[in-house]
mmCIF file of N, CA and C in Angstrom:
data_model
loop_
_atom_site.group_PDB
_atom_site.id
_atom_site.type_symbol
_atom_site.label_atom_id
_atom_site.label_comp_id
_atom_site.label_asym_id
_atom_site.label_seq_id
_atom_site.Cartn_x
_atom_site.Cartn_y
_atom_site.Cartn_z
ATOM 1 N N UNK A 10 -11.822 183.748 -29.853
ATOM 2 C CA UNK A 10 -13.341 183.327 -29.745
ATOM 3 C C UNK A 10 -14.379 184.564 -29.527
ATOM 4 N N UNK A 11 -13.912 185.473 -28.976
ATOM 5 C CA UNK A 11 -14.845 186.635 -28.783
ATOM 6 C C UNK A 11 -15.068 187.222 -30.132
ATOM 7 N N UNK A 12 -14.061 187.358 -30.909
ATOM 8 C CA UNK A 12 -13.942 188.181 -32.240
ATOM 9 C C UNK A 12 -14.840 187.201 -33.199
ATOM 10 N N UNK A 13 -14.671 186.017 -33.097
ATOM 11 C CA UNK A 13 -15.485 185.198 -33.959
ATOM 12 C C UNK A 13 -16.856 185.208 -33.832
ATOM 13 N N UNK A 14 -17.176 185.190 -32.510
ATOM 14 C CA UNK A 14 -18.444 185.281 -32.113
ATOM 15 C C UNK A 14 -19.223 186.737 -32.195
ATOM 16 N N UNK A 15 -18.350 187.795 -32.198
ATOM 17 C CA UNK A 15 -18.967 189.162 -32.600
ATOM 18 C C UNK A 15 -19.152 189.231 -33.928
ATOM 19 N N UNK A 16 -18.162 188.648 -34.893
ATOM 20 C CA UNK A 16 -18.426 188.651 -36.276
ATOM 21 C C UNK A 16 -19.648 187.794 -36.688
ATOM 22 N N UNK A 17 -19.854 186.798 -36.121
ATOM 23 C CA UNK A 17 -21.148 185.981 -36.360
ATOM 24 C C UNK A 17 -22.251 186.711 -35.933
ATOM 25 N N UNK A 18 -22.375 187.350 -34.846
ATOM 26 C CA UNK A 18 -23.496 188.342 -34.327
ATOM 27 C C UNK A 18 -23.810 189.394 -35.531
ATOM 28 N N UNK A 19 -22.709 189.931 -35.890
ATOM 29 C CA UNK A 19 -22.592 191.115 -36.917
ATOM 30 C C UNK A 19 -23.312 190.528 -38.127
ATOM 31 N N UNK A 20 -22.766 189.506 -38.572
ATOM 32 C CA UNK A 20 -23.336 188.894 -39.679
ATOM 33 C C UNK A 20 -24.770 188.525 -39.778
ATOM 34 N N UNK A 21 -25.289 187.876 -38.675
ATOM 35 C CA UNK A 21 -26.645 187.515 -38.303
ATOM 36 C C UNK A 21 -27.447 188.718 -38.292
ATOM 37 N N UNK A 22 -27.133 189.955 -37.700
ATOM 38 C CA UNK A 22 -27.874 191.066 -37.683
ATOM 39 C C UNK A 22 -27.913 191.548 -39.155
ATOM 40 N N UNK A 23 -26.882 191.677 -39.990
ATOM 41 C CA UNK A 23 -26.824 192.329 -41.337
ATOM 42 C C UNK A 23 -27.948 191.231 -42.100
ATOM 43 N N UNK A 24 -27.846 190.264 -41.993
ATOM 44 C CA UNK A 24 -28.794 189.319 -42.738
ATOM 45 C C UNK A 24 -30.326 189.359 -42.401
ATOM 46 N N UNK A 25 -30.456 189.806 -41.077
ATOM 47 C CA UNK A 25 -31.916 189.882 -40.530
ATOM 48 C C UNK A 25 -32.354 191.390 -41.340
ATOM 49 N N UNK A 26 -31.511 192.351 -41.026
ATOM 50 C CA UNK A 26 -31.887 193.808 -41.524
ATOM 51 C C UNK A 26 -32.030 193.778 -43.161
ATOM 52 N N UNK A 27 -31.118 193.036 -43.879
ATOM 53 C CA UNK A 27 -31.132 192.653 -45.235
ATOM 54 C C UNK A 27 -32.605 192.214 -45.623
ATOM 55 N N UNK A 28 -32.923 191.186 -44.954
ATOM 56 C CA UNK A 28 -34.348 190.515 -45.276
ATOM 57 C C UNK A 28 -35.480 191.484 -45.030
ATOM 58 N N UNK A 29 -35.351 192.101 -43.919
ATOM 59 C CA UNK A 29 -36.537 193.104 -43.567
ATOM 60 C C UNK A 29 -36.550 194.271 -44.692
ATOM 61 N N UNK A 30 -35.239 194.763 -45.088
ATOM 62 C CA UNK A 30 -35.414 195.635 -46.181
ATOM 63 C C UNK A 30 -35.959 195.222 -47.453
ATOM 64 N N UNK A 31 -35.711 193.854 -47.649
ATOM 65 C CA UNK A 31 -36.060 193.049 -48.995
ATOM 66 C C UNK A 31 -37.567 193.126 -49.093
ATOM 67 N N UNK A 32 -38.179 192.769 -47.986
ATOM 68 C CA UNK A 32 -39.595 192.604 -47.782
ATOM 69 C C UNK A 32 -40.296 193.840 -47.869
ATOM 70 N N UNK A 33 -39.675 194.789 -47.136
ATOM 71 C CA UNK A 33 -40.316 196.297 -47.230
ATOM 72 C C UNK A 33 -40.350 196.662 -48.535
ATOM 73 N N UNK A 34 -39.167 196.474 -49.366
ATOM 74 C CA UNK A 34 -39.063 197.048 -50.625
ATOM 75 C C UNK A 34 -39.988 196.431 -51.670
ATOM 76 N N UNK A 35 -40.307 195.070 -51.353
ATOM 77 C CA UNK A 35 -41.319 194.358 -52.202
ATOM 78 C C UNK A 35 -42.706 195.113 -51.717
ATOM 79 N N UNK A 36 -43.127 195.232 -50.624
ATOM 80 C CA UNK A 36 -44.350 195.723 -50.311
ATOM 81 C C UNK A 36 -44.542 197.087 -50.816
ATOM 82 N N UNK A 37 -43.458 197.874 -50.816
ATOM 83 C CA UNK A 37 -43.512 199.289 -51.540
ATOM 84 C C UNK A 37 -43.836 199.147 -53.092
ATOM 85 N N UNK A 38 -43.190 198.138 -53.571
ATOM 86 C CA UNK A 38 -43.283 197.892 -54.990
ATOM 87 C C UNK A 38 -44.837 197.619 -55.533
ATOM 88 N N UNK A 39 -45.379 196.754 -54.587
ATOM 89 C CA UNK A 39 -46.713 196.190 -54.745
ATOM 90 C C UNK A 39 -47.715 197.469 -54.505
ATOM 91 N N UNK A 40 -47.549 198.220 -53.523
ATOM 92 C CA UNK A 40 -48.237 199.412 -53.275
ATOM 93 C C UNK A 40 -48.264 200.327 -54.541
ATOM 94 N N UNK A 41 -47.196 200.393 -54.996
ATOM 95 C CA UNK A 41 -46.829 201.624 -56.078
ATOM 96 C C UNK A 41 -47.629 200.936 -57.398
ATOM 97 N N UNK A 42 -47.556 199.736 -57.561
ATOM 98 C CA UNK A 42 -48.094 199.171 -58.720
ATOM 99 C C UNK A 42 -49.672 199.286 -58.539
ATOM 100 N N UNK A 43 -50.393 199.131 -57.385
ATOM 101 C CA UNK A 43 -51.631 199.227 -57.051
ATOM 102 C C UNK A 43 -52.083 200.482 -57.164
ATOM 103 N N UNK A 44 -51.322 201.445 -56.997
ATOM 104 C CA UNK A 44 -51.633 202.962 -57.104
ATOM 105 C C UNK A 44 -51.633 203.372 -58.287
ATOM 106 N N UNK A 45 -50.756 203.018 -59.346
ATOM 107 C CA UNK A 45 -50.580 203.277 -60.664
ATOM 108 C C UNK A 45 -51.859 202.580 -61.313
ATOM 109 N N UNK A 46 -52.237 201.350 -60.973
ATOM 110 C CA UNK A 46 -53.615 200.771 -61.464
ATOM 111 C C UNK A 46 -54.818 201.572 -61.134
ATOM 112 N N UNK A 47 -54.992 201.934 -59.819
ATOM 113 C CA UNK A 47 -55.970 202.841 -59.485
ATOM 114 C C UNK A 47 -56.154 204.213 -60.186
ATOM 115 N N UNK A 48 -54.902 204.912 -60.657
ATOM 116 C CA UNK A 48 -54.671 206.029 -61.250
ATOM 117 C C UNK A 48 -55.260 205.926 -62.900
ATOM 118 N N UNK A 49 -54.759 204.674 -63.368
ATOM 119 C CA UNK A 49 -55.206 204.423 -64.571
ATOM 120 C C UNK A 49 -56.760 204.151 -64.814
ATOM 121 N N UNK A 50 -57.265 203.530 -63.814
ATOM 122 C CA UNK A 50 -58.573 203.225 -63.827
ATOM 123 C C UNK A 50 -59.583 204.502 -63.544
ATOM 124 N N UNK A 51 -59.003 205.384 -62.905
ATOM 125 C CA UNK A 51 -59.736 206.598 -62.618
ATOM 126 C C UNK A 51 -59.598 207.502 -63.943
ATOM 127 N N UNK A 52 -58.556 207.498 -64.487
ATOM 128 C CA UNK A 52 -58.362 208.323 -65.817
ATOM 129 C C UNK A 52 -59.270 207.643 -66.856
ATOM 130 N N UNK A 53 -59.428 206.413 -66.959
ATOM 131 C CA UNK A 53 -60.271 205.726 -67.907
ATOM 132 C C UNK A 53 -61.850 206.119 -67.530
ATOM 133 N N UNK A 54 -62.175 206.173 -66.377
ATOM 134 C CA UNK A 54 -63.591 206.677 -65.847
ATOM 135 C C UNK A 54 -63.689 208.211 -66.105
ATOM 136 N N UNK A 55 -62.695 208.954 -66.168
ATOM 137 C CA UNK A 55 -62.786 210.533 -66.523
ATOM 138 C C UNK A 55 -62.886 210.461 -67.910
ATOM 139 N N UNK A 56 -62.295 209.694 -68.699
ATOM 140 C CA UNK A 56 -62.441 209.779 -70.114
ATOM 141 C C UNK A 56 -63.875 209.433 -70.462
ATOM 142 N N UNK A 57 -64.399 208.259 -69.900
ATOM 143 C CA UNK A 57 -65.850 207.954 -70.169
ATOM 144 C C UNK A 57 -66.714 208.952 -69.832
ATOM 145 N N UNK A 58 -66.515 209.596 -68.788
ATOM 146 C CA UNK A 58 -67.528 210.706 -68.156
ATOM 147 C C UNK A 58 -67.517 211.858 -69.072
ATOM 148 N N UNK A 59 -66.182 212.127 -69.780
ATOM 149 C CA UNK A 59 -66.127 213.344 -70.774
ATOM 150 C C UNK A 59 -66.862 213.116 -72.070
ATOM 151 N N UNK A 60 -66.952 211.847 -72.427
ATOM 152 C CA UNK A 60 -67.442 211.481 -73.651
ATOM 153 C C UNK A 60 -68.871 211.571 -73.918
#
């Protein structure tokens, strides 16, 4: 009984941590995409100012 409960607790902990990491990775991906878009927009602005 103790081993079964311990295993269930470990699996629940793992699932929780996995989900937290999945969400965090998604947020970082969004931030990276937004930063790239901002860099591209600034590069376009620089090119217009040079022209």
